[in-house]
mmCIF file of C-alpha atoms and ligand atoms in Angstrom:
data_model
loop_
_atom_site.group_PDB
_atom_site.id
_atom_site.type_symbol
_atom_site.label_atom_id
_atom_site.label_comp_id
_atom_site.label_asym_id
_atom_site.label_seq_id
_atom_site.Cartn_x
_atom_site.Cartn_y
_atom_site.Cartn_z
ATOM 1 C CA UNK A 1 77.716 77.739 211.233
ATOM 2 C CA UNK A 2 76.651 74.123 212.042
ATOM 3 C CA UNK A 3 74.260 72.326 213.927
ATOM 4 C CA UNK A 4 74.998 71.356 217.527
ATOM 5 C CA UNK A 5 73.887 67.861 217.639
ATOM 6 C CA UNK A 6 74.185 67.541 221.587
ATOM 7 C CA UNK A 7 71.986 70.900 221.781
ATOM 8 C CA UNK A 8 69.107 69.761 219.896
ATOM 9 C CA UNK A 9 65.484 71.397 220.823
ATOM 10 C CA UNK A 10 63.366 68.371 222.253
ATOM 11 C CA UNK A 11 60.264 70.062 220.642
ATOM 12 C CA UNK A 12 60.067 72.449 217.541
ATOM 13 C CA UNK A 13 56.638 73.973 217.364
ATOM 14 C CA UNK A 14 55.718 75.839 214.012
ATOM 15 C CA UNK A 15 53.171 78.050 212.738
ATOM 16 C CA UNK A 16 53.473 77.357 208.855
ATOM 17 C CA UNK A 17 52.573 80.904 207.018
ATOM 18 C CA UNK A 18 52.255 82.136 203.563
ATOM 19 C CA UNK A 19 50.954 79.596 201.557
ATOM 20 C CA UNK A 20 48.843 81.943 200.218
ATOM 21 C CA UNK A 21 51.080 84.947 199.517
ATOM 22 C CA UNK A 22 53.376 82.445 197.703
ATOM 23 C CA UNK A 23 50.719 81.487 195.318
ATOM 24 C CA UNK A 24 49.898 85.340 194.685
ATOM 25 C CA UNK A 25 53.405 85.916 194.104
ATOM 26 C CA UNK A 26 53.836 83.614 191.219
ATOM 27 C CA UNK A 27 49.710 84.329 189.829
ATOM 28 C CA UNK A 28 48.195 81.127 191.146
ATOM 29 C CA UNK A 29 45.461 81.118 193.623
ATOM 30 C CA UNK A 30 45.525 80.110 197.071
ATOM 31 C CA UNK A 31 44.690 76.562 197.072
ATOM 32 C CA UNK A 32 47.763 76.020 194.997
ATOM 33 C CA UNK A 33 49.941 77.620 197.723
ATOM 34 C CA UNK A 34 48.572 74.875 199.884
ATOM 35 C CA UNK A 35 49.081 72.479 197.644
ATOM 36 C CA UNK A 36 53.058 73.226 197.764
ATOM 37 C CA UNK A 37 52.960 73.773 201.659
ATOM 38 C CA UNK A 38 52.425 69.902 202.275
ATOM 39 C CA UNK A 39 55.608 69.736 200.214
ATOM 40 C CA UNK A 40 57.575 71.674 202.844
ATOM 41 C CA UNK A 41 55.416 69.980 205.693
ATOM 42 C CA UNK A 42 57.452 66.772 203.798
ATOM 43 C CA UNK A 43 60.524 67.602 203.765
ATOM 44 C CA UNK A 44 60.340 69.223 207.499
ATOM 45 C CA UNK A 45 58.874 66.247 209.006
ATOM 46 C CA UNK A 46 62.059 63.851 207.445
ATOM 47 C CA UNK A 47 64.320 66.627 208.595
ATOM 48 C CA UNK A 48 63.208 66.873 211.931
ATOM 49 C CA UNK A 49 63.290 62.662 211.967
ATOM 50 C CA UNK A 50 66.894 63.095 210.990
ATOM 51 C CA UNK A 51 68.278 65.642 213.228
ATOM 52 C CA UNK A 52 66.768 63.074 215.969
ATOM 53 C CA UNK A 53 63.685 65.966 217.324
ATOM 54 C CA UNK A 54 62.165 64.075 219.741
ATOM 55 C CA UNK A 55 58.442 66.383 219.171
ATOM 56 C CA UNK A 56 57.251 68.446 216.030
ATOM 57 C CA UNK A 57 54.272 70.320 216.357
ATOM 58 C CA UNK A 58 52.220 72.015 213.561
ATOM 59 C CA UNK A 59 49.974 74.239 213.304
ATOM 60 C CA UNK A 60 47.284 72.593 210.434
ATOM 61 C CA UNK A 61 44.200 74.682 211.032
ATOM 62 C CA UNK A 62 43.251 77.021 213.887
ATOM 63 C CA UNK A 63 39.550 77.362 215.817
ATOM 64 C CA UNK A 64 39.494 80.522 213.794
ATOM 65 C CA UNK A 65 40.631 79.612 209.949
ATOM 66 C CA UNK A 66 36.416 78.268 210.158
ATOM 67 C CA UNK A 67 36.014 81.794 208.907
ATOM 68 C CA UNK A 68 38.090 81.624 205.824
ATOM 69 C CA UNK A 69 36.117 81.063 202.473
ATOM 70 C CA UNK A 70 34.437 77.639 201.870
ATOM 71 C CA UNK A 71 36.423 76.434 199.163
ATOM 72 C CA UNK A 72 40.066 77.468 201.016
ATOM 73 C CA UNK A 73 38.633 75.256 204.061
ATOM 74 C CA UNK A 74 37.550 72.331 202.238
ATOM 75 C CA UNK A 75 41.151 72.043 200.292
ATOM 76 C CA UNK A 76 42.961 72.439 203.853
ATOM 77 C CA UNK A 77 40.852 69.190 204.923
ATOM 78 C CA UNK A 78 41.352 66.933 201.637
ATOM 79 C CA UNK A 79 45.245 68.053 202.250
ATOM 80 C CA UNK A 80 45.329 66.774 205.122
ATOM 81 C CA UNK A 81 43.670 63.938 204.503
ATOM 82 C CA UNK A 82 45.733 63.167 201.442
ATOM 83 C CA UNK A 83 49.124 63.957 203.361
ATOM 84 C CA UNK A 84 47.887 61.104 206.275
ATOM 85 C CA UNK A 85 47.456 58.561 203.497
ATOM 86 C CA UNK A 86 50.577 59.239 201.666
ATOM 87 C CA UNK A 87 52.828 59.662 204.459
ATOM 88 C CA UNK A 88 52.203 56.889 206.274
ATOM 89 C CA UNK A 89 54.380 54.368 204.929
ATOM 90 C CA UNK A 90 57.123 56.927 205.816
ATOM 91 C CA UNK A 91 55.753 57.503 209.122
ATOM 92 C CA UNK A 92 55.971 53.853 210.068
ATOM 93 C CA UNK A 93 59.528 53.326 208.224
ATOM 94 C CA UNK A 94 61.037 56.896 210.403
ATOM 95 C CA UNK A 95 59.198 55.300 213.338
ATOM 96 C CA UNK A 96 57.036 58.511 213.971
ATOM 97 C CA UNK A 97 54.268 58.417 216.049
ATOM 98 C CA UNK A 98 51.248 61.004 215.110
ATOM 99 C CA UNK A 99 49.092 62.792 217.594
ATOM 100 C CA UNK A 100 46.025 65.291 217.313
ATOM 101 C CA UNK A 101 45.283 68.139 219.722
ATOM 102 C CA UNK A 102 42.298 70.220 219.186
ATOM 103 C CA UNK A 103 38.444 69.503 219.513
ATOM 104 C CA UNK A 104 38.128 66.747 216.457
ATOM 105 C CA UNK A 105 34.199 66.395 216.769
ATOM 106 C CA UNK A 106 33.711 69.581 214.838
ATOM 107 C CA UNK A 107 35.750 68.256 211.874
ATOM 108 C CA UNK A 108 34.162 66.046 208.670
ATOM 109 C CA UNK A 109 33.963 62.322 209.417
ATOM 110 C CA UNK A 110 36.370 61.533 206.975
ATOM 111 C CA UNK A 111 38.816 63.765 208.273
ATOM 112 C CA UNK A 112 38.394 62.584 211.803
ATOM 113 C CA UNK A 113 38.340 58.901 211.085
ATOM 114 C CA UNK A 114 41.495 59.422 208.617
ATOM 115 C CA UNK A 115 43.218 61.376 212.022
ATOM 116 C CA UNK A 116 42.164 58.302 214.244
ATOM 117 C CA UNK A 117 43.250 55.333 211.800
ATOM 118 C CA UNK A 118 46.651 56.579 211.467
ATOM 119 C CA UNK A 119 47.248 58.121 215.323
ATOM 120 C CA UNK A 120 45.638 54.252 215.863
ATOM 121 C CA UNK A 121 48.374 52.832 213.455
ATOM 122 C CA UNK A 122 51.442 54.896 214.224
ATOM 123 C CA UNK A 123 51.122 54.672 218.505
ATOM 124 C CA UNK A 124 53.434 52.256 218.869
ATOM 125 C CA UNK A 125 56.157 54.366 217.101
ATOM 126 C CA UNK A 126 58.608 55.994 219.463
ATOM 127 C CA UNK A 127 61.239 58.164 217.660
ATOM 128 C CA UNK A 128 59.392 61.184 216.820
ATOM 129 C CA UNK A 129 55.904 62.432 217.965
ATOM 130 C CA UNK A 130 54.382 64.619 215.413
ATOM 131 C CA UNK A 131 51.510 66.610 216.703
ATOM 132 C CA UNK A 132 48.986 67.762 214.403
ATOM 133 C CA UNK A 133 46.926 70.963 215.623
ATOM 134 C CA UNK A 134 43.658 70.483 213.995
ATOM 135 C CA UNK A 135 40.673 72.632 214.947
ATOM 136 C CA UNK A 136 42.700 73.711 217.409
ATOM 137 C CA UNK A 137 43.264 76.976 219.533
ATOM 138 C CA UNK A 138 45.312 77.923 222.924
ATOM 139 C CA UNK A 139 42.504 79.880 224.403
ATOM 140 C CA UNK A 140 40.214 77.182 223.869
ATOM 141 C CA UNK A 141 42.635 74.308 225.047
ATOM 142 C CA UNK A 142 42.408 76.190 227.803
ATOM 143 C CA UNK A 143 39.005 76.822 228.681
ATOM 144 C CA UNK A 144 38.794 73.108 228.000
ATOM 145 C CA UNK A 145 40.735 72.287 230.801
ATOM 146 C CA UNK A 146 38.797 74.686 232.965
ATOM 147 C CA UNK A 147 35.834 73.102 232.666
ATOM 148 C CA UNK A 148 36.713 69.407 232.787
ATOM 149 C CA UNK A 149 38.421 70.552 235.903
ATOM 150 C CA UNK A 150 35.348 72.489 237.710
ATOM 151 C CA UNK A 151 33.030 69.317 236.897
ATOM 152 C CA UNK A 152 35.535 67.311 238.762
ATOM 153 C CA UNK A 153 35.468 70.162 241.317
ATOM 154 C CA UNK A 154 31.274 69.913 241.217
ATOM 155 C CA UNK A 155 31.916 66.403 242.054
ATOM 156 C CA UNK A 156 33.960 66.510 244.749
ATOM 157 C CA UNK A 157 36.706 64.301 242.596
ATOM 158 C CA UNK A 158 39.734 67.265 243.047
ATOM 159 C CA UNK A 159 39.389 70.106 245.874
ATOM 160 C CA UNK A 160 40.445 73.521 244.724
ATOM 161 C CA UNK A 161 43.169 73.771 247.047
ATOM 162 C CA UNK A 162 45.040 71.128 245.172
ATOM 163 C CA UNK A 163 45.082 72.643 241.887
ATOM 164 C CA UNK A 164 48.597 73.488 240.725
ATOM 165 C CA UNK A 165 50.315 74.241 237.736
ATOM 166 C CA UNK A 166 50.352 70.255 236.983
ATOM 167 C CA UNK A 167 47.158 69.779 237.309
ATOM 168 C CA UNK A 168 45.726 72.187 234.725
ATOM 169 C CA UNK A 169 48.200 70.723 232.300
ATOM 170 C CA UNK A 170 47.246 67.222 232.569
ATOM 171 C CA UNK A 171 43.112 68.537 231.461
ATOM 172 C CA UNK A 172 45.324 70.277 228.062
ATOM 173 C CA UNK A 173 44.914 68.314 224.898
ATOM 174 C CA UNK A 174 48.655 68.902 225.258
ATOM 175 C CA UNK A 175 48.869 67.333 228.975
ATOM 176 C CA UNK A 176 51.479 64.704 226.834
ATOM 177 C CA UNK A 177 53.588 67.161 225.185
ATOM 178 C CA UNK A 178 56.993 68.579 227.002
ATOM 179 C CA UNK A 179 56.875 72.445 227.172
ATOM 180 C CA UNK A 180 57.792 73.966 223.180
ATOM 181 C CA UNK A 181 61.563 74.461 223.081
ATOM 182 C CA UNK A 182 61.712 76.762 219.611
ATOM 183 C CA UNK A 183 58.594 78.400 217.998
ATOM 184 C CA UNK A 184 59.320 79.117 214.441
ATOM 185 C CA UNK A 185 56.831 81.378 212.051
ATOM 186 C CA UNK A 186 57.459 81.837 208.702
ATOM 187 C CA UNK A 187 56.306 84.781 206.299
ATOM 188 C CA UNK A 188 57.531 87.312 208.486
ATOM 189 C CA UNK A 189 54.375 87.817 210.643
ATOM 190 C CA UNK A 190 55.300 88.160 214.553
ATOM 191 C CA UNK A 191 52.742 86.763 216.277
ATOM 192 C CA UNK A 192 51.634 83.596 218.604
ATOM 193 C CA UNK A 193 48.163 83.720 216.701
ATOM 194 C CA UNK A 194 46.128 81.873 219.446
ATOM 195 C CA UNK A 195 48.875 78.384 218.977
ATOM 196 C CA UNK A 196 50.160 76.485 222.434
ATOM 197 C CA UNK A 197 49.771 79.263 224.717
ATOM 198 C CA UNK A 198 50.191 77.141 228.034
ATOM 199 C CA UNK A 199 53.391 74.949 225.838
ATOM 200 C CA UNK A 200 55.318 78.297 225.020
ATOM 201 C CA UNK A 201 55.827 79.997 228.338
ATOM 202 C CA UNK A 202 59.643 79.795 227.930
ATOM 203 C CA UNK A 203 59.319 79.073 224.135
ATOM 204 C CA UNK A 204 62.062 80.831 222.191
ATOM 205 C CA UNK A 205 60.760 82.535 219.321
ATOM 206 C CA UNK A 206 62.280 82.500 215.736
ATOM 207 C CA UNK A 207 60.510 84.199 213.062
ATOM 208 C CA UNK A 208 61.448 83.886 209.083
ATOM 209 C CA UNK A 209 60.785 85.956 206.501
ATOM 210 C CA UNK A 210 60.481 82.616 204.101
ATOM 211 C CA UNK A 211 56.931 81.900 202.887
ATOM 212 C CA UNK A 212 55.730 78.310 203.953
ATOM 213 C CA UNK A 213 56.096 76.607 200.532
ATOM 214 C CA UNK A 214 59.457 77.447 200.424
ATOM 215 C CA UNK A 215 60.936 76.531 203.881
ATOM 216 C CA UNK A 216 63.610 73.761 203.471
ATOM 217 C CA UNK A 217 65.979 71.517 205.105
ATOM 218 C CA UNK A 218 67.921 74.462 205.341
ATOM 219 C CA UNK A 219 66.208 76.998 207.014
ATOM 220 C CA UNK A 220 65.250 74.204 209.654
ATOM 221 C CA UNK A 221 68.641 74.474 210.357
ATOM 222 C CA UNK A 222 68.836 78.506 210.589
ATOM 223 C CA UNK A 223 66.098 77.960 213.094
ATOM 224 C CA UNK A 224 68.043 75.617 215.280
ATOM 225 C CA UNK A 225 71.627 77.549 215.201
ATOM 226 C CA UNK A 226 69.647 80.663 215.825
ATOM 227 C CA UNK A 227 68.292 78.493 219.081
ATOM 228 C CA UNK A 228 71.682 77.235 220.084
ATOM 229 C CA UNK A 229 72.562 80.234 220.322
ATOM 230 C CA UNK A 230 70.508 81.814 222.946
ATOM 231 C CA UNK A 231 70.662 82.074 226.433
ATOM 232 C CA UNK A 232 68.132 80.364 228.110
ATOM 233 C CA UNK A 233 67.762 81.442 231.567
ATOM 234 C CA UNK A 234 64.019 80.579 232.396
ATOM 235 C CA UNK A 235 63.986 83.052 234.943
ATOM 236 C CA UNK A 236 67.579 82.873 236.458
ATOM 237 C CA UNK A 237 70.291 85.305 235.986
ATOM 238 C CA UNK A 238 73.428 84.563 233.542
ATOM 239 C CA UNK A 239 75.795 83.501 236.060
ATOM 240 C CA UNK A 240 73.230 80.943 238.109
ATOM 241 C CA UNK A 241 72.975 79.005 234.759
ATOM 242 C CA UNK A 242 76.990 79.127 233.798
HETATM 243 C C1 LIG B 301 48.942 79.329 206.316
HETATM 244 O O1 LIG B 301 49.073 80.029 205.110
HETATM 245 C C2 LIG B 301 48.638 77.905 206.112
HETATM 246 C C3 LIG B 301 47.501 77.263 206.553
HETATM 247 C C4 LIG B 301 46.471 77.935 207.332
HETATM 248 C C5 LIG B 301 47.236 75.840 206.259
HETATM 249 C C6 LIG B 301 48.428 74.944 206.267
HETATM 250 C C7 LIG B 301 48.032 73.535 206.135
HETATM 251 C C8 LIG B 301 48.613 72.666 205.301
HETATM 252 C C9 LIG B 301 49.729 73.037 204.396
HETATM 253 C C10 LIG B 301 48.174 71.221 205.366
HETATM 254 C C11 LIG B 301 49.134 70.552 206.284
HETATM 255 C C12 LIG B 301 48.795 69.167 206.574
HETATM 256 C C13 LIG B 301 49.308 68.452 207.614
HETATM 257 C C14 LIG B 301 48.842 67.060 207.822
HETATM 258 C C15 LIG B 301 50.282 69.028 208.568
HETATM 259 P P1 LIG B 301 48.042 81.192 204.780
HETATM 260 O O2 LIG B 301 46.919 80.621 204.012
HETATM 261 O O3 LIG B 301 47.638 81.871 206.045
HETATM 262 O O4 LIG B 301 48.929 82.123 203.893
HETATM 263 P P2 LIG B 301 48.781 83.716 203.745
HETATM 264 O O5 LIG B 301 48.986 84.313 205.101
HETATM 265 O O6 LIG B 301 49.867 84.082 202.791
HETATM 266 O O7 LIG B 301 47.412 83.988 203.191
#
């Protein structure tokens, strides 16, 4: 089967798994696995440039991967680092924009000023936003929101009548992103694991059994077809949406 190009998701979300079962699987440790994952963050980011996705939004490191050994967390960050530097002479030739969400004060300066130089450099590109989830988790985005909303409540700024649906999205780090359009996890896990929980309400959910390092061009594509072809009937019944 082939891609659809009129029936392209407007925003891919992904939750990029396994890095560290691939390494195990071939004797290496776990930094290696990382290592290879930016390869397949590569390769996914010029794909998704290609195929004309208009957002791509990955998961880099959750509120919760703080817990995971010293060493593991420390790689993650000069990764990402690294990956900003190096990528951003494609970045500005694909015209891709880059955006953060997640709290960035809790992250080392070097990291955070590397984020800000190139979201800085890169926000006047306007054929892909790429959204890096740094430090980031849904629950938290959304007790954000709650209380930069109840201290504009305290000061009389928004009444509580008038809070709506909009409203709480617009105090999200994701206010600027369009609801998620495909979720994809690889590594066979099922789960949402704390990611976009507002962004995903009518999310369609494909899960691979492909660990990270090896997801390619093609199993992008597996992803979308799979998409296309779904039903999406956000609430309505087959024949309202026919
Ligand atoms: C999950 O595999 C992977 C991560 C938690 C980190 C992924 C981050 C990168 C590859 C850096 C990406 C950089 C940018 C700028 C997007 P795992 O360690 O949970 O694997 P396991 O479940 O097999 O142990």
């Amino acid at each position: 089967m082939e891609i659809d190009h009129k029936n392209i998701p407007k925003h891919i979300a992904v939750i990029m798994d396994g890095n560290g079962r691939w390494a195990k699987k071939i004797g290496k440790n776990r930094l290696f696995g990382h290592q290879n994952g930016v390869k397949a963050v590569r390769k996914l980011i010029e794909e998704s440039a290609r195929l004309n996705i208009s957002y791509l939004t990955l998961f880099a490191f959750s509120t919760e991967n703080w817990d995971r050994p010293k060493k593991e967390i420390s790689t993650i960050m000069k990764l990402i680092v690294l990956v900003l530097k190096k990528e951003l002479s494609t970045m500005m030739e694909n015209n891709i924009k880059l955006e953060t969400i997640g709290d960035l004060k809790k992250l080392p300066e070097n990291v955070k000023s590397s984020l800000k130089e190139t979201v800085n450099k890169t926000k006047k590109n306007n054929r892909l936003t790429l959204t890096i989830a740094i430090n980031y988790g849904g629950k938290e985005d959304i007790s954000n929101a709650f209380k930069l909303l109840l201290e504009k409540v305290k000061n009389n700024i928004i009444s509580p009548k008038k809070i709506d649906e909009l409203i709480i999205n617009n105090h999200l780090y994701t206010r600027n992103l369009p609801d998620v359009d495909l979720l994809i996890r690889t590594s066979g896990e099922q789960r949402i694991s704390n990611f976009l929980l507002w962004k995903i309400a009518y999310a369609e959910l494909y899960f691979s059994n492909v660990l990270w390092p090896d997801f390619n061009e093609k199993c992008l594509h597996d992803a979308i077809i799979s998409y296309q072809n779904r039903e999406r009937r956000f609430g309505k019944t087959s024949e309202q949406i026919k």
